[in-house]
Short mmCIF file of C-alpha atoms in Angstrom, two decimals:
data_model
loop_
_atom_site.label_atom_id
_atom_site.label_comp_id
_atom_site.label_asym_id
_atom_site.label_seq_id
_atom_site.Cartn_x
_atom_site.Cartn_y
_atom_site.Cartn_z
CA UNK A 1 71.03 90.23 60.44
CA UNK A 2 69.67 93.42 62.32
CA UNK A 3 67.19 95.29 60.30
CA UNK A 4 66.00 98.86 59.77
CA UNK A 5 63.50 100.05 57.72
CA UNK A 6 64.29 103.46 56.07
CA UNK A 7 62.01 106.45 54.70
CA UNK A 8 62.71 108.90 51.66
CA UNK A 9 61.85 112.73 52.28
CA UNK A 10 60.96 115.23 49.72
CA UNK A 11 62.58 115.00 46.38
CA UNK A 12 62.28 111.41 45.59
CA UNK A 13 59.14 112.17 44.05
CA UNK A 14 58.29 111.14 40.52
CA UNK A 15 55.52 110.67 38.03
CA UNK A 16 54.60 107.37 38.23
CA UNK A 17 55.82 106.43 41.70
CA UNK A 18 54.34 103.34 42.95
CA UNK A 19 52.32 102.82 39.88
CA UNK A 20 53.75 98.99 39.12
CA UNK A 21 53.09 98.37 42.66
CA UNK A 22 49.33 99.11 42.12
CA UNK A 23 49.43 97.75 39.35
CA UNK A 24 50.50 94.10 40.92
CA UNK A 25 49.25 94.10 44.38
CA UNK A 26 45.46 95.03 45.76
CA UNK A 27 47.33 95.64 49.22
CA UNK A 28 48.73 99.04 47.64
CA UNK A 29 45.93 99.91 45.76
CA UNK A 30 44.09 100.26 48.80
CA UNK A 31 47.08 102.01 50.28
CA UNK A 32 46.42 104.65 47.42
CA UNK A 33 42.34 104.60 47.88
CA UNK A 34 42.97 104.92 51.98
CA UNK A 35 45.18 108.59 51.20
CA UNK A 36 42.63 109.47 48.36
CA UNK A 37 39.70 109.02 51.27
CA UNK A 38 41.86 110.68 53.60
CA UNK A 39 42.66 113.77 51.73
CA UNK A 40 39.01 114.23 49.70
CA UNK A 41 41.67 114.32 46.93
CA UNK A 42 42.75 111.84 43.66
CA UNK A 43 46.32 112.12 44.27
CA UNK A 44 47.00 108.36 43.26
CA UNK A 45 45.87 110.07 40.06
CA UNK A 46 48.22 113.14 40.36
CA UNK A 47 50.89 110.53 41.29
CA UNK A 48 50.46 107.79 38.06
CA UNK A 49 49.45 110.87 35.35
CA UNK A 50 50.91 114.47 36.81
CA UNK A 51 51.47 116.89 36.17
CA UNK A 52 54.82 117.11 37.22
CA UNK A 53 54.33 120.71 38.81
CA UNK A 54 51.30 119.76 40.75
CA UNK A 55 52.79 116.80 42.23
CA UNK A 56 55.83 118.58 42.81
CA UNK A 57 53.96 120.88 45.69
CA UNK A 58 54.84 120.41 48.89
CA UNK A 59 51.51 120.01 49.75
CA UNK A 60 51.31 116.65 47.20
CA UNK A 61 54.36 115.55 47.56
CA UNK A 62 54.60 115.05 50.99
CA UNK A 63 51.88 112.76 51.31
CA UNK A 64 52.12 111.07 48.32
CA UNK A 65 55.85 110.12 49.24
CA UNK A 66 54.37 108.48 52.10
CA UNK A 67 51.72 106.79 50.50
CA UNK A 68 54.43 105.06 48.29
CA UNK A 69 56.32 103.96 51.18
CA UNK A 70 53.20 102.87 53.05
CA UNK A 71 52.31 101.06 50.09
CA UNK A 72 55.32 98.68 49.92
CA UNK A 73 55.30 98.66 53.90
CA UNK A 74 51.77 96.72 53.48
CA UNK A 75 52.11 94.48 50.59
CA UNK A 76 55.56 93.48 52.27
CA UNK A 77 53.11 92.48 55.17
CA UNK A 78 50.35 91.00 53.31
CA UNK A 79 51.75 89.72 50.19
CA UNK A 80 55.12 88.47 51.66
CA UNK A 81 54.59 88.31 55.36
CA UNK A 82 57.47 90.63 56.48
CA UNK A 83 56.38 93.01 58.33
CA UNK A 84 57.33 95.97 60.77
CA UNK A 85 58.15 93.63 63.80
CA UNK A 86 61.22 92.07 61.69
CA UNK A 87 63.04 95.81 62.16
CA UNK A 88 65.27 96.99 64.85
CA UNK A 89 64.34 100.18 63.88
CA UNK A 90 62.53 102.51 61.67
CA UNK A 91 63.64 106.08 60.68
CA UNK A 92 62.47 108.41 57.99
CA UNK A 93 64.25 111.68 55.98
CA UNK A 94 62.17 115.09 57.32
CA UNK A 95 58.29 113.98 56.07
CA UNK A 96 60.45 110.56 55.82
CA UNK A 97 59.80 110.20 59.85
CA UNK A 98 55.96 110.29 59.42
CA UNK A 99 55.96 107.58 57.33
CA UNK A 100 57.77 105.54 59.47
CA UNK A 101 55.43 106.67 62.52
CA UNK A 102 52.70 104.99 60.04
CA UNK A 103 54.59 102.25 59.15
CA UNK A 104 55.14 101.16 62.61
CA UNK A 105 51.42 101.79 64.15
CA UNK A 106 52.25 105.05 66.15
CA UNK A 107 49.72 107.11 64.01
CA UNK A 108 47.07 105.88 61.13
CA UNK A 109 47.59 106.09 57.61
CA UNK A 110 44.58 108.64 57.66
CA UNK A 111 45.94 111.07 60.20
CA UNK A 112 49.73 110.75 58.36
CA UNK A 113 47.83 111.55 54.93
CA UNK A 114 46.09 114.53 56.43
CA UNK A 115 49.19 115.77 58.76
CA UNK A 116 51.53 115.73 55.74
CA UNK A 117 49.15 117.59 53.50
CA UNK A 118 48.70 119.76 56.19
CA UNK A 119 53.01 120.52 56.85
CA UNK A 120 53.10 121.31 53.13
CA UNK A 121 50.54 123.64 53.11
CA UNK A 122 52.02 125.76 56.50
CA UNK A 123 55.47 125.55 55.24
CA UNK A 124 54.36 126.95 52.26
CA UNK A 125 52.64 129.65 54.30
CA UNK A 126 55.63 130.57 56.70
CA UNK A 127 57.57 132.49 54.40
CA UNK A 128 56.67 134.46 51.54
CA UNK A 129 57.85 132.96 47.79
CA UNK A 130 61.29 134.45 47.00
CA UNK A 131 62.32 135.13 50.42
CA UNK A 132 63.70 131.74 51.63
CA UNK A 133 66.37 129.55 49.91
CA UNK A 134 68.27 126.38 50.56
CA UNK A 135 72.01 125.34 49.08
CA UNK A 136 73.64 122.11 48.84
CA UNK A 137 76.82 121.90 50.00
CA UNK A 138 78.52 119.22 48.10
CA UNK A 139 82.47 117.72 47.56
CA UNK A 140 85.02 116.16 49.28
CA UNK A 141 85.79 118.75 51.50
CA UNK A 142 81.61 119.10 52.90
CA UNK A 143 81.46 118.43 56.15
CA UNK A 144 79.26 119.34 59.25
CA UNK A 145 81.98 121.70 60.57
CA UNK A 146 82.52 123.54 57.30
CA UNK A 147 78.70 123.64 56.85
CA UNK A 148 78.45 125.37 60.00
CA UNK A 149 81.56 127.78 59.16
CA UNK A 150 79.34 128.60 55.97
CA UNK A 151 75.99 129.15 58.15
CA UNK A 152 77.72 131.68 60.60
CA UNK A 153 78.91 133.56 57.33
CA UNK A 154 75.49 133.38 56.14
CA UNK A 155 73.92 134.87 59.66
CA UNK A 156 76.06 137.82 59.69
CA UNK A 157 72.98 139.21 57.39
CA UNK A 158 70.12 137.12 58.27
CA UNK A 159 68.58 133.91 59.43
CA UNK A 160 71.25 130.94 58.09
CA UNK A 161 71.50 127.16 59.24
CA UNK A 162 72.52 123.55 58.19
CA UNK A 163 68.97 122.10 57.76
CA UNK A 164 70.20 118.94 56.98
CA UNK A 165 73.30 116.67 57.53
CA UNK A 166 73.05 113.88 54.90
CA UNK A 167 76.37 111.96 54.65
CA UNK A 168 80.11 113.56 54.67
CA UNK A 169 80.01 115.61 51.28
CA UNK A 170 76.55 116.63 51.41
CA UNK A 171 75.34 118.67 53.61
CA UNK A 172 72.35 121.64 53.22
CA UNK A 173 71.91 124.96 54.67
CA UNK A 174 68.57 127.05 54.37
CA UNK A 175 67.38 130.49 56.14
CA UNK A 176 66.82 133.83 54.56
CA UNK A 177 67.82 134.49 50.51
CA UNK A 178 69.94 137.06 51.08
CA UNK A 179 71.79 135.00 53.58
CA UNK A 180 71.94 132.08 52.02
CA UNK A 181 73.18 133.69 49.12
CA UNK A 182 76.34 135.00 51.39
CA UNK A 183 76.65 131.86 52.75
CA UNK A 184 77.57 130.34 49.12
CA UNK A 185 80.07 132.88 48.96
CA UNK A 186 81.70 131.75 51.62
CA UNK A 187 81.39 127.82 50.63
CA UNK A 188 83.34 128.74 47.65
CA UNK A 189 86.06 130.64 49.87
CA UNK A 190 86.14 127.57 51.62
CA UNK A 191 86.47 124.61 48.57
CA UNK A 192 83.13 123.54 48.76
CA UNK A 193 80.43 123.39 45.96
CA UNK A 194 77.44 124.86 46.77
CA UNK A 195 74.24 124.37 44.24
CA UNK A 196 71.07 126.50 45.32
CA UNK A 197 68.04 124.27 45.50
CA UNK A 198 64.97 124.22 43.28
CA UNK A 199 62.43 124.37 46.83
CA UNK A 200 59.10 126.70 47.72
CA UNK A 201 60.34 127.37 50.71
CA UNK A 202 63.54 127.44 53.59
CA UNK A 203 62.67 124.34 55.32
CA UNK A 204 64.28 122.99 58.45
CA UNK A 205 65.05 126.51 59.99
CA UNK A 206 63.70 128.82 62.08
CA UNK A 207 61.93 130.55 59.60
CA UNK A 208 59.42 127.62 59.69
CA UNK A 209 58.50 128.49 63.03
CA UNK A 210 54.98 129.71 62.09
CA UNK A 211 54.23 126.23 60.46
CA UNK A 212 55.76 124.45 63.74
CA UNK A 213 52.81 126.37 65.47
CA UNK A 214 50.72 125.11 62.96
CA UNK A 215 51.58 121.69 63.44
CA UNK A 216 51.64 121.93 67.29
CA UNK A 217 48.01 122.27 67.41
CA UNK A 218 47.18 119.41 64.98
CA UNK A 219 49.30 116.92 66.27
CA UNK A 220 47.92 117.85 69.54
CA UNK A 221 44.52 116.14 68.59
CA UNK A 222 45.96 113.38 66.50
CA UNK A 223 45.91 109.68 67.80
CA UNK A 224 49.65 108.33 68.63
CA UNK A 225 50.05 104.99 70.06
CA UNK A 226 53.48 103.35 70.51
CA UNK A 227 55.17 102.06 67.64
CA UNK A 228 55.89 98.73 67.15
CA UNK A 229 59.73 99.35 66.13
CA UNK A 230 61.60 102.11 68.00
CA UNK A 231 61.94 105.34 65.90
CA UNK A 232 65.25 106.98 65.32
CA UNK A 233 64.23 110.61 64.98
CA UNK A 234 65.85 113.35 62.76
CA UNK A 235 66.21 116.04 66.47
CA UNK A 236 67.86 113.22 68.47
CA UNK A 237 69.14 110.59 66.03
CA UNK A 238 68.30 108.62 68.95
CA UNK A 239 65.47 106.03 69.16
CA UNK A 240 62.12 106.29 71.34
CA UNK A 241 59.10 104.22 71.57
CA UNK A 242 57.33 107.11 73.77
CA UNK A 243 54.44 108.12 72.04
CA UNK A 244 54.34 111.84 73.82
CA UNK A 245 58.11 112.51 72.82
CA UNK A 246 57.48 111.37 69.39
CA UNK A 247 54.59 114.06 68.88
CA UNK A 248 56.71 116.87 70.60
CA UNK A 249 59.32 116.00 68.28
CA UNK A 250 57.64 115.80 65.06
CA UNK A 251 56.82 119.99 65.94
CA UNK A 252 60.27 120.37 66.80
CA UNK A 253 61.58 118.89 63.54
CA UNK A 254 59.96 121.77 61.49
CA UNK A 255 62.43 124.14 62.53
CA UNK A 256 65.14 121.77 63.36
CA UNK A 257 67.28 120.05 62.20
CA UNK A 258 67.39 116.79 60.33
CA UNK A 259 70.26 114.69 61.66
CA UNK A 260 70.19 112.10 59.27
CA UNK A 261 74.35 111.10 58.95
CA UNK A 262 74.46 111.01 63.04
CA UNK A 263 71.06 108.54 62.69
CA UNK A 264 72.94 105.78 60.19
CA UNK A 265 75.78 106.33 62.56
CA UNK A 266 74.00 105.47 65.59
CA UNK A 267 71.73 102.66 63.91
CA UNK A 268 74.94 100.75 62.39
CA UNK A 269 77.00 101.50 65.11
CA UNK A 270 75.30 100.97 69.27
CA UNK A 271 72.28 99.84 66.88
CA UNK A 272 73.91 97.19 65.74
CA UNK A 273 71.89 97.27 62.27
CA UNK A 274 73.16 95.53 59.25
CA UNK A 275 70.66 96.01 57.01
CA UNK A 276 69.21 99.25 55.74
CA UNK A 277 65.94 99.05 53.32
CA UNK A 278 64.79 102.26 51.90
CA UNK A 279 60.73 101.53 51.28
CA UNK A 280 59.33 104.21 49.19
CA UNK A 281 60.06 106.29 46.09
CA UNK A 282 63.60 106.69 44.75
CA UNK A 283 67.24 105.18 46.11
CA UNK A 284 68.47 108.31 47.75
CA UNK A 285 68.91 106.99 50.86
CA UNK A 286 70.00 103.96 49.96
CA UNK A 287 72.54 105.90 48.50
CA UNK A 288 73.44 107.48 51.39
CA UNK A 289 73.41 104.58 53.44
CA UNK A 290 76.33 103.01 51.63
CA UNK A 291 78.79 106.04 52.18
CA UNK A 292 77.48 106.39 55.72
CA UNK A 293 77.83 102.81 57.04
CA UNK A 294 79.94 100.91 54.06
CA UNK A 295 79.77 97.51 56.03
CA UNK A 296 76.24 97.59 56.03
CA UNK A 297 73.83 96.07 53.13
CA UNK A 298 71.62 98.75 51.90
CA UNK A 299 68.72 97.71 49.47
CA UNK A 300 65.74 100.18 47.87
CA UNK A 301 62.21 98.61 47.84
CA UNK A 302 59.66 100.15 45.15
CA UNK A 303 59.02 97.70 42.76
CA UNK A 304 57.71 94.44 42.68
CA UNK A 305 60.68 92.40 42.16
CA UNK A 306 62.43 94.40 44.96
CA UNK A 307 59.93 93.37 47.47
CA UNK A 308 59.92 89.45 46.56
CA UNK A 309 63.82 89.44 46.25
CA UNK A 310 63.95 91.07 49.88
CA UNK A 311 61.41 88.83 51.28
CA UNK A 312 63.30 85.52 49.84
CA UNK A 313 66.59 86.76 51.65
CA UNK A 314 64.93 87.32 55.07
#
């Protein structure tokens, strides 16, 4: 059975994440001590006591997602002995991708920590509160090609584009408020749903090119080293092992974007995979995985039980 190991992006968060993982294993409390160091910040306590608003900033939840998902990566390894070598493949949602980079060696958990805290704080940054927005465009009759239709409607005012393609039926479009806000129109013209998204910011457009910038120059000095799984990446839904292209691609996924539907594709398809586990917060993408790639067995990892029942069917 091929393997891939799969990363949640922002929204999975919740009070509490991880919590009965620290609570069990002394391989993710250090996990959570390691990002604390890293960041000169308690957000293990942010993440286990809230408040919700706080941990809902971009700034928190981006590296707290990842510390969840590095958490069950290590007490898989430690606790269980699977570790990242058993995978085909690793991929990761948006912030998703860094914590596979630090799952599969290409950059420490120290640098990830201080990277993601870091994006959140220079998407923030980019564009003023109020001015950005991001719709879901949900239903039967979502997909890429109508999401696209709805973005060019959108961009007849101002800056409009999908930002991400999840799964057939769910697909999201972010630029400019007043665009955006044309570009619902036109969903609705068209038969699709479209629900306006509770975000800070328009991520995944070109909007965010400011924090690209940002994040140009401090991946620049970060430490990459190959990964020891190829990495599917949101910009190429394609995998690489090339530590250079991996950094350049990371900037280019600020303003890019995140081809998530094409990456299942690809995985269960020429990747051969069989097996998707989502390790971190949540079951989005484990959701998505099973309308992506139906023939494929799709599992979440967060809790103790999860981890041991994966390990015994390995």
């Amino acid at each position: 059975m091929s393997l891939a190991f799969i990363f949640p992006g922002q929204g999975s968060q919740a009070i509490g994440m991880g919590q009965e993982l620290a609570q069990a294993f002394a391989s993710a409390r250090e996990v959570f001590q390691e990002v604390d160091d890293a960041l000169e910040q308690k957000l293990s306590l942010l993440m286990r006591d809230g408040p919700e608003d706080q941990l809902t900033l971009t700034e928190n939840a981006q590296p707290a997602l990842m510390a969840v998902s590095l958490a069950v990566m290590r007490t898989l390894e430690k606790e269980f002995g699977v570790n990242i070598g058993r995978a085909a493949f690793v991929a990761g949602h948006s912030l998703g991708e860094y914590s596979a980079l630090a799952a599969a060696g290409a950059i420490s958990l120290s640098d990830t920590a201080r990277l993601l805290k870091l994006r959140g704080q220079a998407m923030q940054r980019a564009v003023p509160v109020g001015q950005g927005a991001m719709a879901s465009l949900i239903g039967p009759k979502t997909d890429l090609a109508l999401a696209e239709a709805v973005a060019a409607a959108g961009s007849e005012v101002g800056v409009c584009v999908v930002a991400n393609d999840n799964n057939s039926g769910n697909v999201v479009i972010s630029g400019e408020k007043v665009a955006v806000d044309r570009a619902i129109e036109k969903a609705k013209e068209l038969g699709a749903r479209a629900i306006p998204l509770n975000v800070s910011a328009p991520f995944h457009c070109p909007l965010m090119q400011p924090a690209a910038d940002e994040m140009a120059r401090a991946l620049a000095e970060a430490t990459f080293k190959a990964p020891r799984a190829p990495v599917v990446t949101n910009i190429q839904a394609q995998p690489t092992n090339d530590p250079e292209v991996l950094r350049r691609l990371l900037v280019e996924q600020v303003t890019g974007r995140v081809r998530w539907r094409e990456s299942m594709i690809w995985m269960a398809g020429e990747g051969g995979v069989t097996r998707f586990a989502e390790a971190g917060a949540g079951k989005v993408l484990t959701g998505m995985a099973k309308r992506i790639a139906p023939d494929a067995d799709a599992v979440s990892l967060n809790a103790p039980a999860d981890l041991e029942s994966f390990a015994k069917s390995l």
